[in-house]
Short mmCIF file of C-alpha atoms in Angstrom, two decimals:
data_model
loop_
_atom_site.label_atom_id
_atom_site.label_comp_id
_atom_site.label_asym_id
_atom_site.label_seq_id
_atom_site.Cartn_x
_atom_site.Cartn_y
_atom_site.Cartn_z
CA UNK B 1 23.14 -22.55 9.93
CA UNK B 2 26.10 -20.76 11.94
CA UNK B 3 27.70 -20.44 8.24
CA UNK B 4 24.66 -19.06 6.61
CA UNK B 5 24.62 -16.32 9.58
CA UNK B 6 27.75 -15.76 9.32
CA UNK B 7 27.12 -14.53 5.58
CA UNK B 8 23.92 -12.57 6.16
CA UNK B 9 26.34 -10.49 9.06
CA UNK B 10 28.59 -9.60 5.80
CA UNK B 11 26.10 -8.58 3.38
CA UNK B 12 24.78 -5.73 5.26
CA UNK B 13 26.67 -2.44 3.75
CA UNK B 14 25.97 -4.35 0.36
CA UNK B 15 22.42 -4.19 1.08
CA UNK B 16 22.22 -0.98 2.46
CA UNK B 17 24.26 0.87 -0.61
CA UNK B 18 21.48 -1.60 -3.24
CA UNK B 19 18.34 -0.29 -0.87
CA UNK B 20 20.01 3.29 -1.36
CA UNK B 21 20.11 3.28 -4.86
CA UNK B 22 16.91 1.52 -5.70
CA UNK B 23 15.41 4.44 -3.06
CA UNK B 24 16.70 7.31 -5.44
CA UNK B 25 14.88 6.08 -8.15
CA UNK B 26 11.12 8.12 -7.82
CA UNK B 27 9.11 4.91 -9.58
CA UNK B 28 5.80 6.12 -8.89
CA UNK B 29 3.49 5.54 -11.67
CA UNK B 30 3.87 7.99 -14.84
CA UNK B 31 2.24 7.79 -18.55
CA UNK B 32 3.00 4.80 -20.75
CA UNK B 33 5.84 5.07 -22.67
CA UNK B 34 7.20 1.82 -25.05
CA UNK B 35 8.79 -0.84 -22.90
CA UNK B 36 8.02 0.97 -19.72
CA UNK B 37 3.74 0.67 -19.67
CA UNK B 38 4.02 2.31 -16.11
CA UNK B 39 5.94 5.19 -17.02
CA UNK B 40 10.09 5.60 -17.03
CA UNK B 41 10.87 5.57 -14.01
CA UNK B 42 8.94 2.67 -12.94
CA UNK B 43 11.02 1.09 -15.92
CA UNK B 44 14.30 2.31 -14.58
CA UNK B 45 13.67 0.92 -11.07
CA UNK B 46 12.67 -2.71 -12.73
CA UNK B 47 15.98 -2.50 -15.10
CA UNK B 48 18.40 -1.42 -12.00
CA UNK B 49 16.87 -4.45 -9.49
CA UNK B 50 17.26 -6.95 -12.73
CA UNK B 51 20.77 -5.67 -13.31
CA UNK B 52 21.80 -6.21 -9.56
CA UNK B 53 20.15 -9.64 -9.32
CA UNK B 54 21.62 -10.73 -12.60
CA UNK B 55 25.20 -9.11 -11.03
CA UNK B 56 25.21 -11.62 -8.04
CA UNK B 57 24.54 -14.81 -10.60
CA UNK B 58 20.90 -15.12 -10.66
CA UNK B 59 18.63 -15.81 -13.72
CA UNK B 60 16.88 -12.99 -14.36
CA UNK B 61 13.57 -12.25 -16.86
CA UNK B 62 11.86 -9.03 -17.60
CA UNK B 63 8.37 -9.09 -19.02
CA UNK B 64 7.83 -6.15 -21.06
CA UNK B 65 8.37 -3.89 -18.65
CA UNK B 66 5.43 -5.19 -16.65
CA UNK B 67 7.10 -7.16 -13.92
CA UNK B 68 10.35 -9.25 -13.37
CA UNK B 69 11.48 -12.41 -11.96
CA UNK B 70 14.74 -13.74 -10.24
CA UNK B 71 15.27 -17.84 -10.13
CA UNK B 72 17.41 -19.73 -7.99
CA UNK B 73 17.30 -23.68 -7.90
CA UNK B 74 16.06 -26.31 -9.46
CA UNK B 75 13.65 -24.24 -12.42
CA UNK B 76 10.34 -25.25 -12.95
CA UNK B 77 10.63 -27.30 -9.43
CA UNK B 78 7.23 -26.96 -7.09
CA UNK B 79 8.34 -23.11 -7.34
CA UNK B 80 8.21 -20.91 -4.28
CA UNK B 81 6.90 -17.50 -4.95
CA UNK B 82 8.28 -14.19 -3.29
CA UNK B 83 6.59 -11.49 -3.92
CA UNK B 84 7.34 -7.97 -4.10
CA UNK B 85 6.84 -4.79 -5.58
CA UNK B 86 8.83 -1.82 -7.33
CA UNK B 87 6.09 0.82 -7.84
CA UNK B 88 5.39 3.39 -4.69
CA UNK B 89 3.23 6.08 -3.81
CA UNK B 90 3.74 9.77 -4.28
CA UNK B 91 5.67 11.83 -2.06
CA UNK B 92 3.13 13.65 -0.46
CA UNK B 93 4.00 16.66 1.94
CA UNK B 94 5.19 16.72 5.34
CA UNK B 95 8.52 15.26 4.77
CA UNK B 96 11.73 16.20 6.97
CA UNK B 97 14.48 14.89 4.47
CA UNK B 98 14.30 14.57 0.74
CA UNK B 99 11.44 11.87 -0.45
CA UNK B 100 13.95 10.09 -2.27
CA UNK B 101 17.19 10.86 -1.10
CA UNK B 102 17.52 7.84 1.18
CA UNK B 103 19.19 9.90 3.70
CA UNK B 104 20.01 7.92 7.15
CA UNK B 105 20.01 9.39 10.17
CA UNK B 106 20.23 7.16 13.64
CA UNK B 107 20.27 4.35 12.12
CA UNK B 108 17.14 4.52 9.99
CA UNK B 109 16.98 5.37 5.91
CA UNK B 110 13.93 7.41 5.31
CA UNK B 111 12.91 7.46 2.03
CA UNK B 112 9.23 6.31 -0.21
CA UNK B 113 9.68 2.76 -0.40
CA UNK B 114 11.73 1.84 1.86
CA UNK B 115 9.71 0.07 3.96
CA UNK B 116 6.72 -0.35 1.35
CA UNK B 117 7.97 -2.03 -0.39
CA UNK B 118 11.80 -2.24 -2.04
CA UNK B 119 13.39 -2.66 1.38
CA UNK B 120 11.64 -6.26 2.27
CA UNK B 121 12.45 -6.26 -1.63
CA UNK B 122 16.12 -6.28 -1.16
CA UNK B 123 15.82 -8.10 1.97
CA UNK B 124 14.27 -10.99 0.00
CA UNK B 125 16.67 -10.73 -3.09
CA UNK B 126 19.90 -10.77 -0.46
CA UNK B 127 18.60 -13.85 1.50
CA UNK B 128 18.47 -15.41 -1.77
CA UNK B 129 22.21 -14.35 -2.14
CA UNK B 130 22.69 -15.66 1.48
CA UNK B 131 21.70 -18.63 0.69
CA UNK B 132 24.22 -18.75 -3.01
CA UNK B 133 26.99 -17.97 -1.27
CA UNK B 134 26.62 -20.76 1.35
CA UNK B 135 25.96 -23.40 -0.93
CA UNK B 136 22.51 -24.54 0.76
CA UNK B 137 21.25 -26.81 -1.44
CA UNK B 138 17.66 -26.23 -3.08
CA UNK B 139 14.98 -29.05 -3.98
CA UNK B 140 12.82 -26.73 -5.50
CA UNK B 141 13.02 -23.30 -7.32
CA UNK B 142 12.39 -20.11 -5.68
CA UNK B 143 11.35 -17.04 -7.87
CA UNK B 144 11.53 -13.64 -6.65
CA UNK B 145 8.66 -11.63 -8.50
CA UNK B 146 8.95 -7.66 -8.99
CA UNK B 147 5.75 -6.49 -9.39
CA UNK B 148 5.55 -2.58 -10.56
CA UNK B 149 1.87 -1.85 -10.49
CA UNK B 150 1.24 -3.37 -7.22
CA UNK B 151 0.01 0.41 -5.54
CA UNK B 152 -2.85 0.81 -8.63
CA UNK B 153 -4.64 -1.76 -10.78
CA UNK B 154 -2.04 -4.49 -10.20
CA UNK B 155 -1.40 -4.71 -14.34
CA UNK B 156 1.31 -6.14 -13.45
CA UNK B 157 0.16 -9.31 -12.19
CA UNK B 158 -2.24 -9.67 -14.95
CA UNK B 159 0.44 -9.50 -17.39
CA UNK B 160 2.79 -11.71 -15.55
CA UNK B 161 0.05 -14.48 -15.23
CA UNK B 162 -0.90 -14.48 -18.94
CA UNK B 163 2.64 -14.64 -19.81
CA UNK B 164 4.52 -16.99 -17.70
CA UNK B 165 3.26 -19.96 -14.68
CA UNK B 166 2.14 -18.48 -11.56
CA UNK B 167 3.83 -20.42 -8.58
CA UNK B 168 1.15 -21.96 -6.13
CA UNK B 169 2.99 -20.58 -2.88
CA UNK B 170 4.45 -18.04 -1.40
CA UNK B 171 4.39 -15.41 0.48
CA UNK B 172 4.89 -11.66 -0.16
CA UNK B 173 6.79 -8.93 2.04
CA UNK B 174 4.91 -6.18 1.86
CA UNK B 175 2.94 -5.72 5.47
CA UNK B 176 3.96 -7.35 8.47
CA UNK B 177 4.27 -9.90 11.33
CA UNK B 178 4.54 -12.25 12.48
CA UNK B 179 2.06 -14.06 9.51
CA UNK B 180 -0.86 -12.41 7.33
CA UNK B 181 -2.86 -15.72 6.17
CA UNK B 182 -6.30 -13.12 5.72
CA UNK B 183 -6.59 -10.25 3.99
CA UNK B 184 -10.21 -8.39 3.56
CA UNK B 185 -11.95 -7.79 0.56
CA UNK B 186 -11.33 -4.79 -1.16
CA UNK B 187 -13.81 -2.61 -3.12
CA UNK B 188 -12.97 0.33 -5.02
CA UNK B 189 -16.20 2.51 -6.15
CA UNK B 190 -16.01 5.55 -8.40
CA UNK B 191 -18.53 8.21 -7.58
CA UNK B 192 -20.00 11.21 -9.72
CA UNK B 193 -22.38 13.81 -9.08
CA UNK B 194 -23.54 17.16 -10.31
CA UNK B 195 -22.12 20.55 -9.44
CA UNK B 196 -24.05 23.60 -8.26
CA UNK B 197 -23.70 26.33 -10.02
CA UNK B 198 -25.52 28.59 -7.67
CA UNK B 199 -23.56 26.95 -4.79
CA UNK B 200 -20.14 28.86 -2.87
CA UNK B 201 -17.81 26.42 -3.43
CA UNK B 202 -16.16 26.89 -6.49
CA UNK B 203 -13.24 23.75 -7.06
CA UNK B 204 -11.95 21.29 -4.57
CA UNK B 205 -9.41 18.81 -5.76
CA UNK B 206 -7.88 16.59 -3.04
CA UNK B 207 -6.52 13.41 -3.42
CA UNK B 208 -4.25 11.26 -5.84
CA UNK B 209 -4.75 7.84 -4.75
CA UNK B 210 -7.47 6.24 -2.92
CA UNK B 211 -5.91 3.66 -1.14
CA UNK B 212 -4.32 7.38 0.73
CA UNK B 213 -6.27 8.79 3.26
CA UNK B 214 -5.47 12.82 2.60
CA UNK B 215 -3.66 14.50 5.36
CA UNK B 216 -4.18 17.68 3.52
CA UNK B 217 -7.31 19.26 1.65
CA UNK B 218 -8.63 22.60 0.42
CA UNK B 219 -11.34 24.26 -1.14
CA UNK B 220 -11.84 27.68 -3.38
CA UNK B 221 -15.27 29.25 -2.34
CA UNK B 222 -16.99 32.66 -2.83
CA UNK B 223 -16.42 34.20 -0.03
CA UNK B 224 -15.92 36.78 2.30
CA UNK B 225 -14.44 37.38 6.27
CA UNK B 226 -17.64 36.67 7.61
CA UNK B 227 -17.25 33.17 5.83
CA UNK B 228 -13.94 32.76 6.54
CA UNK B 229 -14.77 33.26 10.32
CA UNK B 230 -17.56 30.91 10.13
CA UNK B 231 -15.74 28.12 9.04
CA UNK B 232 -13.12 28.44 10.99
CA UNK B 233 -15.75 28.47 13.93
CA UNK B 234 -16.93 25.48 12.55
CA UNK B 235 -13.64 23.71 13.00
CA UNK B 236 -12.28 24.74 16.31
CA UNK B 237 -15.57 23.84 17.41
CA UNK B 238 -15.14 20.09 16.03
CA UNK B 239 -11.58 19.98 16.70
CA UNK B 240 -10.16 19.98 13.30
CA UNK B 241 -7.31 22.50 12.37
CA UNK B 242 -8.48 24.78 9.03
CA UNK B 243 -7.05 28.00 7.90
CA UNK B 244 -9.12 30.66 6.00
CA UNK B 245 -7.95 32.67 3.15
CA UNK B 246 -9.49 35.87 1.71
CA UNK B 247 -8.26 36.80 -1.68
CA UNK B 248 -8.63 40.49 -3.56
CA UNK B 249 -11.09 38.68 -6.27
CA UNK B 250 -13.70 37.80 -3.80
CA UNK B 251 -13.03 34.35 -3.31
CA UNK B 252 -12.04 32.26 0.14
CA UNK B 253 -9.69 29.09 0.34
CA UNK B 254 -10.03 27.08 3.35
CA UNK B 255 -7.36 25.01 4.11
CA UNK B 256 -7.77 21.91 6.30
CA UNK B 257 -4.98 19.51 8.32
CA UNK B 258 -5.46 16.36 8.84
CA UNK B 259 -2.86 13.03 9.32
CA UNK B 260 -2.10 10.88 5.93
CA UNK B 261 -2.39 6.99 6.31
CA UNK B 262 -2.86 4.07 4.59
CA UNK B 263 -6.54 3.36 3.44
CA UNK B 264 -6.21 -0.33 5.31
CA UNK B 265 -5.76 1.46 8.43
CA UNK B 266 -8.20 5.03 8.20
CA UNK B 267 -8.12 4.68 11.95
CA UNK B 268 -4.69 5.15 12.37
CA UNK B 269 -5.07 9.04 10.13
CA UNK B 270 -6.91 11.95 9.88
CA UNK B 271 -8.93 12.31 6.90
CA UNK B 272 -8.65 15.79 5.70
CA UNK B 273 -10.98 15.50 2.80
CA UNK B 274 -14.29 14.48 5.33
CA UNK B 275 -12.98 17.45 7.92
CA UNK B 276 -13.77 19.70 4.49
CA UNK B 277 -16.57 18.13 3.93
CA UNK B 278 -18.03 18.37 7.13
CA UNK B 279 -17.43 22.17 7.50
CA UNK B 280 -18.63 22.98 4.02
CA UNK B 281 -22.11 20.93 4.95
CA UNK B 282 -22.00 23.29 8.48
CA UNK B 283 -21.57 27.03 5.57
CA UNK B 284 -24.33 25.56 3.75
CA UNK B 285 -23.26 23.53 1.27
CA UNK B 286 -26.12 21.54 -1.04
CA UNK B 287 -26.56 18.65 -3.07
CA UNK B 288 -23.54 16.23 -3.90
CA UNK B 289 -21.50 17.60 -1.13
CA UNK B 290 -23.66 17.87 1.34
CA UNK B 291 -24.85 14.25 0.82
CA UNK B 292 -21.06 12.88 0.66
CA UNK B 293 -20.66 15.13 4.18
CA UNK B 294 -23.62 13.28 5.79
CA UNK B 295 -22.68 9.84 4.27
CA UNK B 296 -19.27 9.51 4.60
CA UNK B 297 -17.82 12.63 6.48
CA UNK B 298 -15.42 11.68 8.51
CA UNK B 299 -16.49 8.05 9.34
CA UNK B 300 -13.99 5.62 8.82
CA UNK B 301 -16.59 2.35 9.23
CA UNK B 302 -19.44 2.76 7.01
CA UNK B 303 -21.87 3.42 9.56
CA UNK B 304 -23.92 6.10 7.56
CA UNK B 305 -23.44 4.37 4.22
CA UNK B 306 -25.22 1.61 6.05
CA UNK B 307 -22.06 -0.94 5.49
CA UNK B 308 -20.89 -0.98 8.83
CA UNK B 309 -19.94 -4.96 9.52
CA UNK B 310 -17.47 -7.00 11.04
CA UNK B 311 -16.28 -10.69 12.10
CA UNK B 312 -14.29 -12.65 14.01
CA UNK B 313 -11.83 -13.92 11.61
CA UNK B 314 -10.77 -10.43 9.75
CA UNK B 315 -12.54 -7.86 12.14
CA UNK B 316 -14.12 -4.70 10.99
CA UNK B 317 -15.02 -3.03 7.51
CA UNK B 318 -12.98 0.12 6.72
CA UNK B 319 -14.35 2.72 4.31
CA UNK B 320 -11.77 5.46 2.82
CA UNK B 321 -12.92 8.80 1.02
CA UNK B 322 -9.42 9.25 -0.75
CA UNK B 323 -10.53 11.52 -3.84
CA UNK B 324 -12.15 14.16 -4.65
CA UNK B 325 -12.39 16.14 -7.74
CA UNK B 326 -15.30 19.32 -8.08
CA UNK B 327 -15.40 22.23 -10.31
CA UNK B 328 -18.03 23.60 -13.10
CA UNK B 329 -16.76 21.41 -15.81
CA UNK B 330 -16.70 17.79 -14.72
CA UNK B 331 -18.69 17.95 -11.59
CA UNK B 332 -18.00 15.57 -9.00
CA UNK B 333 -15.58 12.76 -8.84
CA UNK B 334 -14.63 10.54 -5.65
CA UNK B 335 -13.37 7.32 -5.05
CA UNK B 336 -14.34 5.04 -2.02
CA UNK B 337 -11.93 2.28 -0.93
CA UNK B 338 -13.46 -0.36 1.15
CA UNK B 339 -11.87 -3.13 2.70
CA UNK B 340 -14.56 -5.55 3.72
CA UNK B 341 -14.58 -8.84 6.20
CA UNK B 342 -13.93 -11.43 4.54
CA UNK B 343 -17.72 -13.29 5.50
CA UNK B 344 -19.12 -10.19 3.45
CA UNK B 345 -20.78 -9.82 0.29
CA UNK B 346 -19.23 -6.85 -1.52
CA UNK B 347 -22.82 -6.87 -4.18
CA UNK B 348 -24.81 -6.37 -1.20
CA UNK B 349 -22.12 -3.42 0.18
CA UNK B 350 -22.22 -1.72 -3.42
CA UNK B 351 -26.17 -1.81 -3.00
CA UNK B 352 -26.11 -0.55 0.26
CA UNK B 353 -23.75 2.74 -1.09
CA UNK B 354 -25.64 3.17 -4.08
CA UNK B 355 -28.99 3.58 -2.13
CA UNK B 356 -27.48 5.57 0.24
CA UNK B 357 -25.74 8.05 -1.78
CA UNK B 358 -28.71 8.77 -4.22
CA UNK B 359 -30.10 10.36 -5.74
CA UNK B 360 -27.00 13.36 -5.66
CA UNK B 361 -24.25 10.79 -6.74
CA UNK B 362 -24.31 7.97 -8.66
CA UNK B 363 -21.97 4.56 -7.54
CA UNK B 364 -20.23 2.21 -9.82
CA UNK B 365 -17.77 -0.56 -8.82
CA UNK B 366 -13.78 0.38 -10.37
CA UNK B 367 -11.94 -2.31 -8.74
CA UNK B 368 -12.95 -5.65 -7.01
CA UNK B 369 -10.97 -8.14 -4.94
CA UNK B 370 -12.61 -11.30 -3.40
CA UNK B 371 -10.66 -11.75 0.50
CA UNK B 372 -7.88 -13.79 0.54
CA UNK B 373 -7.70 -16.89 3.76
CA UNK B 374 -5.07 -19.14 4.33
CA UNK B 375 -5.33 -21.89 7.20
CA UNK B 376 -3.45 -21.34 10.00
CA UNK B 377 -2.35 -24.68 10.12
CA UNK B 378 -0.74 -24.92 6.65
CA UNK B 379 2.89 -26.03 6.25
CA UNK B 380 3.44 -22.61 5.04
CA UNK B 381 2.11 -20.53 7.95
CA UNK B 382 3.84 -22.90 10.01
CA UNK B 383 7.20 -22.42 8.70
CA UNK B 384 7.13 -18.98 8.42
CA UNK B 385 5.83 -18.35 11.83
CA UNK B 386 9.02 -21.02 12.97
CA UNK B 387 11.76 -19.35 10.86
CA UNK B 388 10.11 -15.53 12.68
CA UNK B 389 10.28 -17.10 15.79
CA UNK B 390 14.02 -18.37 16.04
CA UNK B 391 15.46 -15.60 14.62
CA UNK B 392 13.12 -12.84 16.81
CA UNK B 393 11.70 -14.88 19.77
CA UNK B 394 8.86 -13.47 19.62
CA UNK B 395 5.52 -15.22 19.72
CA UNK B 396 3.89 -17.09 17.08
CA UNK B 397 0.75 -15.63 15.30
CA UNK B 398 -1.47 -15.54 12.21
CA UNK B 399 -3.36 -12.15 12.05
CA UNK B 400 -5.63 -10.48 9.32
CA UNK B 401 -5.32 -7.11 7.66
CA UNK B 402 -7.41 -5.02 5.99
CA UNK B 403 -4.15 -4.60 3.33
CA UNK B 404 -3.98 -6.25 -0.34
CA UNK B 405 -1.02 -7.66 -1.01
CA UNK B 406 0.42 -9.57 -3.93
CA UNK B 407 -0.90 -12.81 -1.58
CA UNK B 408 -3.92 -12.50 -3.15
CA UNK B 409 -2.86 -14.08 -6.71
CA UNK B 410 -1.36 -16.89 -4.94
CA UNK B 411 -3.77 -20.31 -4.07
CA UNK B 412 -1.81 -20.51 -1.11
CA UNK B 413 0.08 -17.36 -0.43
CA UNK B 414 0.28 -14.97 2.73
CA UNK B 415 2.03 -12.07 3.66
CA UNK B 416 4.98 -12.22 5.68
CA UNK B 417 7.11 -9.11 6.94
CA UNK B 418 8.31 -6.65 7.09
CA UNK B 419 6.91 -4.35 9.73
CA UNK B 420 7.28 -5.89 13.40
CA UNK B 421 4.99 -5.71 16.10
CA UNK B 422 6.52 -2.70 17.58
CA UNK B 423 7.68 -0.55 14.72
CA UNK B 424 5.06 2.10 13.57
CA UNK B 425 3.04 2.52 10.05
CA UNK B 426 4.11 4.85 7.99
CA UNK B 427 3.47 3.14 4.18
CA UNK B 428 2.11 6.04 2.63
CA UNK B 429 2.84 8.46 4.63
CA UNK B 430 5.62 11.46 4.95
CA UNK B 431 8.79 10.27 6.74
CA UNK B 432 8.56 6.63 5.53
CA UNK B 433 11.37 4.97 7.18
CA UNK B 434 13.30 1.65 7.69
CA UNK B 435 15.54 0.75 10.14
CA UNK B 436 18.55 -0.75 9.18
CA UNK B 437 18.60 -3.36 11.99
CA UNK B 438 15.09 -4.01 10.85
CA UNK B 439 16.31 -4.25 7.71
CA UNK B 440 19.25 -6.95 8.43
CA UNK B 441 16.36 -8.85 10.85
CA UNK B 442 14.30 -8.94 7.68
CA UNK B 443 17.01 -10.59 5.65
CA UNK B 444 17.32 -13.38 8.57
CA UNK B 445 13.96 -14.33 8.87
CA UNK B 446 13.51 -14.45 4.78
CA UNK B 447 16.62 -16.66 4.66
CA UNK B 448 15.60 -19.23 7.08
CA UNK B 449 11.90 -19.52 5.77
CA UNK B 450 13.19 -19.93 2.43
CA UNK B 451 15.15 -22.97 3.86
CA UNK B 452 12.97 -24.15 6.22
CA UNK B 453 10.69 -24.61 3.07
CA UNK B 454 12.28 -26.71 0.91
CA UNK B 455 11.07 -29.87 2.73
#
């Protein structure tokens, strides 16, 4: 054990120039190309982590472009899964250093990704090298999995299931501690509705992923000052921060302000997009968007939609408006993302929406995930929660999340790292950051839980 230590300790500025590199690299989902079905980038990020893992001696497979694996051990052995992913989120705005310029500054790297997810990434693929380099013997395989559609329709997964053997367990590194062994339900709906013709608002098009709860949001209306001071009325008088622009041509844009966030945690952000909403419905504002102000607004629960649940094992539902498309040729467009306790039926939710958005908008399911529960008692939890515990000292826990990770296409799988207890949430937002001594504790804990479970 002291060796093994004493090897982690030496990898660090390794790790830390990989992470930097593998940062630089904007993978967020583009159009298909050949060999790279999630855009270029995406591609180049998969072929540069391969390349490095193949670099320190490790097998290495690429499938199509899709995903990636890295094997260590005895192949084919009771494999244990890690799972990660190589696909982020967009930018965004906000940001104090470059998005992907993996600048450090006090002893953090800001940067997309690196904390969600190619830092616990490279933490996992250097515990693996930890472990190489001190010889610890393996009884069964262990297979690093790169995911690179993990932050849209998970194609990746798909496509790595149909073409190779899924390990059993594992856990993935992509929320936080001490153990994740539930994860909610998730239910994406697509919604469409008409547009007015006759109405003020003219386009609105906020959003580009709905598991992102917009920080910002505008609107393009016909207009004038007295409309302008209206609204603004509206949303000193709710609290929200909007600024109103009159152009030459007779039209107004209304800018709102709000705090960006993870859909998993709505409570944690601002939602931009239902501030709009809300202050449109307060101008006057009919039909589609007037029923998505009084249905969803700026509720994060479900309570108007009629959805509102929760239960002891996972906690609350959580209900995300993260899109929203409107203008004279396609009408409306919005997505939903609900993350749903995990004693819920998500049929009876998508009723409950449908009859409480009609007749204005019409509902229909885009993406479904049953919830994900692992005992707490398992061999896995418990070794995990041992390995987090001697290297932190911090207390022992299993916890749920309203999150989907890569867990989920595990039979026995939970999330494990990287975020501690004390560090805050910023997946998906600006400013994304990782500390490096979080990122060195990270590469601990994975190296001792991958030991601690080969018996």
């Amino acid at each position: 054990m002291e060796n093994l230590n004493q090897i982690i300790e030496g990898l660090q500025s390794e790790m830390v120039e990989t992470l930097t590199r593998w940062i630089r690299v904007p993978s967020v989902k583009g159009d298909p190309q050949p060999g790279a079905p999630f855009g270029a980038d995406v591609r180049r990020a998969l072929d540069m982590a391969l390349a490095d893992a193949k670099g320190m001696g490790f097998d290495v497979r690429n499938f199509d472009g899709y995903a990636g694996d890295v094997r260590m051990g005895p192949q084919g052995v009771n494999p244990l899964a890690i799972l990660a992913h190589l696909d982020v989120v967009p930018a965004g705005d906000g940001w104090q250093t470059e998005p992907f310029g993996a600048e450090i500054r006090d002893g953090r790297m800001y940067g997309r990704g690196t904390n969600d997810d190619k830092g616990p990434a490279v933490a996992a693929l250097y515990a693996m090298y930890a472990l190489k380099k001190a010889g610890v013997p393996l009884k069964r395989e262990v297979r690093l999995i790169l995911g690179c559609d993990e932050e849209s329709g998970w194609g990746c997964m798909h496509y790595y299931t149909a073409h190779c053997d899924m390990p059993k367990v594992g856990f993935s590194p992509d929320a936080s501690f001490p153990v994740i062994n539930t994860e909610k339900g998730l239910l994406q709906l697509e919604l469409r509705g008409g547009y007015d013709p006759d109405g003020m608002v003219r386009e609105i098009a906020v959003g580009e992923r709905g598991n992102v709860v917009p920080g910002p949001a505008s609107a393009t209306l016909t207009g004038d000052a007295a409309t302008a001071a209206k609204a603004e009325a509206a949303a000193r008088e709710h609290g929200y921060s909007l600024q109103a622009t009159c152009h030459e041509d007779g039209t107004l844009t209304l800018f709102v302000t709000g705090l960006t966030g993870h859909a998993a945690f709505p409570e944690a952000a601002k939602n931009a997009l239902g501030q709009l909403l809300v202050v449109l419905k307060e101008l006057g504002v009919k039909g589609s968007l007037a029923t998505l102000a009084d249905r969803v607004g700026t509720e994060y629960d479900g309570l108007s939609l009629g959805i509102r649940c929760q239960d002891e094992i996972s906690g609350p539902l959580t209900c995300n408006l993260g899109i929203l498309r409107y203008n004279a040729k396609d009408g409306l467009y919005a997505t939903l993302d609900i993350r749903h306790p995990i004693l819920s039926d998500h049929k009876a939710i998508t009723r409950s929406v449908q009859a409480a958005l009609q007749p204005d908008i019409q509902v229909t399911v885009d993406t479904q995930k049953d919830p994900h529960h692992v005992s707490p008692h398992s061999k896995l939890v418990c070794d995990l929660l041992d390995a987090y515990h001697e290297v932190t000292g911090l207390p022992k826990q299993a916890i749920a999340i309203g999150g989907g990770t890569y867990a989920r296409v595990l039979e026995e799988g939970v999330a494990f790292g990287s975020l501690f207890p004390d560090e805050e949430e910023l997946a998906h937002q600006a400013n994304e950051y990782m500390s490096l001594d979080s990122l060195m504790a990270n590469l601990k804990i994975f190296a001792h839980a991958i030991q601690k479970l080969q018996d």
